[in-house]
Backbone as a ProteinNet text record, in pm:
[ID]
protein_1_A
[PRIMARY]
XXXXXXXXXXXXXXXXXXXXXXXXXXXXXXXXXXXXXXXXXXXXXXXXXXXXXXXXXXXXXXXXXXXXXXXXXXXXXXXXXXX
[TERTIARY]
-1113	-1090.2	-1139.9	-1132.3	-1179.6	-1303.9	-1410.4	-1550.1	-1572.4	-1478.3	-1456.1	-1450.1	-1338.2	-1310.5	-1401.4	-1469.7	-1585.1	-1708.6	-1753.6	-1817	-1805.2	-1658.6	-1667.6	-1650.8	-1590.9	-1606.3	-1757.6	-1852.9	-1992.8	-2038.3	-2008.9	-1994.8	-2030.6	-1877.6	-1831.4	-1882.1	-1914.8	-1948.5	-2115.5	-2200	-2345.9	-2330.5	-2244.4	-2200.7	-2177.6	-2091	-2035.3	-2220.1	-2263.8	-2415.8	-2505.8	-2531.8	-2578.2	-2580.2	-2440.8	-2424.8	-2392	-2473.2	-2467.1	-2350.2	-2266	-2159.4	-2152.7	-2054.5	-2033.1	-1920	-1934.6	-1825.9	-1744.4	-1613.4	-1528.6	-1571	-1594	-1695.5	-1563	-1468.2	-1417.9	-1248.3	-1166.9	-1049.6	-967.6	-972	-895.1	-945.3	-1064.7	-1092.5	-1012	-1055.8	-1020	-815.9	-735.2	-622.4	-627.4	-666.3	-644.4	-656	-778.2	-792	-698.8	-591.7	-538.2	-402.1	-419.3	-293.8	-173	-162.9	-45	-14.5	110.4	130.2	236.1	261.7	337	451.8	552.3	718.6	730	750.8	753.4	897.5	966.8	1089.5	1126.8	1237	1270.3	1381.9	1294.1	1408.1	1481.8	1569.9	1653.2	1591.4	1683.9	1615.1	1595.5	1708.8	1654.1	1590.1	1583.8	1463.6	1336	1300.2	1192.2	1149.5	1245.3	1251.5	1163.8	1282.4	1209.4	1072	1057.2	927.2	791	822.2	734.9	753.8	838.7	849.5	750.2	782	711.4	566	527.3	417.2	324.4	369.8	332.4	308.9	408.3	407.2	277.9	229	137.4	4.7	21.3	-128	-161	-24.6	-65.1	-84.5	-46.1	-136.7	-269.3	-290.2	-408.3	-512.3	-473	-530.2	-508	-427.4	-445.5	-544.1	-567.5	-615.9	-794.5	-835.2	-927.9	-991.2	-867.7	-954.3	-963.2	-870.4	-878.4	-1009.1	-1083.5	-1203.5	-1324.1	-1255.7	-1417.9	-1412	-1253.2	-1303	-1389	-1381.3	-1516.5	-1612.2	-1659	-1810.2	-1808.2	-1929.8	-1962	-2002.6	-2072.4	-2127	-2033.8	-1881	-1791	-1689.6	-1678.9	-1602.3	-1434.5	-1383.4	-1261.1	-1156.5	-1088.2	-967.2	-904.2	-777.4	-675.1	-759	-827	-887.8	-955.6	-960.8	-968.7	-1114	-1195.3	-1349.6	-1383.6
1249.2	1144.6	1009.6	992.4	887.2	802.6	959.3	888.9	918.3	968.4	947.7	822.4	756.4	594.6	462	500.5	419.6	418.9	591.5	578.7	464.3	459.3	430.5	220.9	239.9	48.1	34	85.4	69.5	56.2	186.1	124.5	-13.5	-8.3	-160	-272.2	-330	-383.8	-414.1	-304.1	-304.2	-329.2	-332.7	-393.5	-502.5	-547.2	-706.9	-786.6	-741.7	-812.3	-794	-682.3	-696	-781.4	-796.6	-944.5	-1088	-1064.2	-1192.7	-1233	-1175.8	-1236.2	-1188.7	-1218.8	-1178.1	-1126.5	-980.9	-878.6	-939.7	-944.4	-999.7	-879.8	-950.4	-856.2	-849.3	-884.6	-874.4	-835.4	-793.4	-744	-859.9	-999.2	-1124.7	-1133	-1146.9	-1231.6	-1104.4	-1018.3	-872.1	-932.6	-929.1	-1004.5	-1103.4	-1191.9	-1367.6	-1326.3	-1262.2	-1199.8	-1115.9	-1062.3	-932.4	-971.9	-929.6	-982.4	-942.6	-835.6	-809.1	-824.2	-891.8	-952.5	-846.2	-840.2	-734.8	-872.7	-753.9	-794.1	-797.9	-913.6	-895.3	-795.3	-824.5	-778.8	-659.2	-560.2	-408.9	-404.7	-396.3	-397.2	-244.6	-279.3	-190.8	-64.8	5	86.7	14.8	-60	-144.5	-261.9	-292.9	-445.8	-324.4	-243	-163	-153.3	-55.2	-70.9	-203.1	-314.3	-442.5	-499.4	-484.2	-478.3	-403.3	-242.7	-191.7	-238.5	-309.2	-317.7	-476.7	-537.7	-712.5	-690.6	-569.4	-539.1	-465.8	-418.8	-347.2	-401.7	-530.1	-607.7	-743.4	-739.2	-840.2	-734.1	-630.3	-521.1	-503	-506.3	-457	-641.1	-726.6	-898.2	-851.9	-854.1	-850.2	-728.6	-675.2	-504	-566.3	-649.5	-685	-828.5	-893.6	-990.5	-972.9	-873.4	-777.8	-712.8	-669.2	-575.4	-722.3	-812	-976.4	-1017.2	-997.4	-1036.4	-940.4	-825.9	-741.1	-738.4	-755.1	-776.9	-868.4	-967.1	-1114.9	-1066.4	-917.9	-900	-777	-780.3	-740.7	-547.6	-577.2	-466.8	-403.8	-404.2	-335.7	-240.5	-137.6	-31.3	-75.4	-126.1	-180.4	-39	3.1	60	27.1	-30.8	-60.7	-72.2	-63.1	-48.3	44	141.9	263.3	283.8	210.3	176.7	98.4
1006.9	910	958.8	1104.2	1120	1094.6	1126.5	1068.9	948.1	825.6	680.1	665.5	763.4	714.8	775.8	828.4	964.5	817.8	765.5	686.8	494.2	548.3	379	430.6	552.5	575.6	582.9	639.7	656.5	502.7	425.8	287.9	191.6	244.2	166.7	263.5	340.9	474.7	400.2	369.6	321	165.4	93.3	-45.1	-33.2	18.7	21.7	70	159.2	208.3	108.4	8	-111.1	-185.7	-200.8	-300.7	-268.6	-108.1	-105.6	29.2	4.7	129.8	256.6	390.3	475.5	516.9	558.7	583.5	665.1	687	813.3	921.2	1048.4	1169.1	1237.4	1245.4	1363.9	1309.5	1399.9	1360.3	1334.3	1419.7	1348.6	1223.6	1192.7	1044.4	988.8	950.9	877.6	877.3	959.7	953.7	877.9	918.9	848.9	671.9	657.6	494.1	438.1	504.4	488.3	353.9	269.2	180.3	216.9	300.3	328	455.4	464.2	634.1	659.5	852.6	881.1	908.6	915.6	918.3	1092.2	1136	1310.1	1372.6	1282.9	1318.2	1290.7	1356	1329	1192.9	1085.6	960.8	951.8	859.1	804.8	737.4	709.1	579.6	458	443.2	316.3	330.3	458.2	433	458.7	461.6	501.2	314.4	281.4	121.7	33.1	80.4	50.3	71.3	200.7	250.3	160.3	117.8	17.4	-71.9	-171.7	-302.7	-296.6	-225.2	-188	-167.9	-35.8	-71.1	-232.1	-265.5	-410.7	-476.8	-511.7	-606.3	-578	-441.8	-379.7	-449.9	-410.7	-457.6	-631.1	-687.9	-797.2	-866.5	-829.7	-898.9	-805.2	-763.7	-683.1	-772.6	-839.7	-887.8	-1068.6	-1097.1	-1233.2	-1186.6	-1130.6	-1116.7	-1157.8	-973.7	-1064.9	-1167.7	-1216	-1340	-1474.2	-1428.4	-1578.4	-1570	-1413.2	-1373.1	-1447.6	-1431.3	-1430	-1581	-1645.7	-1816.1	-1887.8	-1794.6	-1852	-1839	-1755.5	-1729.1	-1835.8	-1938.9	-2027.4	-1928.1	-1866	-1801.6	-1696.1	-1686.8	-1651	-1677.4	-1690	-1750.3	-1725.5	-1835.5	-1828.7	-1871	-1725.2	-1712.7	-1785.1	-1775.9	-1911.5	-2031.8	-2086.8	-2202.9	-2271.6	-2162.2	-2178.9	-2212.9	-2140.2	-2207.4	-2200.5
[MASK]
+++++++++++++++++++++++++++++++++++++++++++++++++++++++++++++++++++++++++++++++++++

């Protein structure tokens, strides 16, 4: 699996330079960008709980944000719209 996932960052890594931008090269930047921050501390079961639900809710604005985007572009196959 590992060079499944090596293959698919190389991927996206040669996409992002396609259009123009620059891949984060290094494991800090890749952090600093990261929307989801880790919890320093040893939580509970339920701050663990909490923890997924805070994260989810960070992914899925982030995943509607997206798709509000790719609906302005005429030439994007809009999911929720079924088309």
């Amino acid at each position: 699996e590992y060079i499944a996932v090596a293959d698919r960052v190389d991927l996206i890594a040669e996409r992002v330079r396609a259009l123009g931008g620059t891949p984060p090269s290094t494991l800090k930047l890749q952090l600093d960008l990261a929307r989801l921050k880790e919890d320093p501390t040893v939580p509970t079961a339920e701050g663990m709980v909490r923890n997924l639900v805070a994260d989810y809710d960070v992914i899925l604005a982030a995943l509607l944000k997206a798709s509000d985007e790719a609906d302005d572009d005429p030439g994007v196959f809009s999911v929720r719209a079924g088309g």
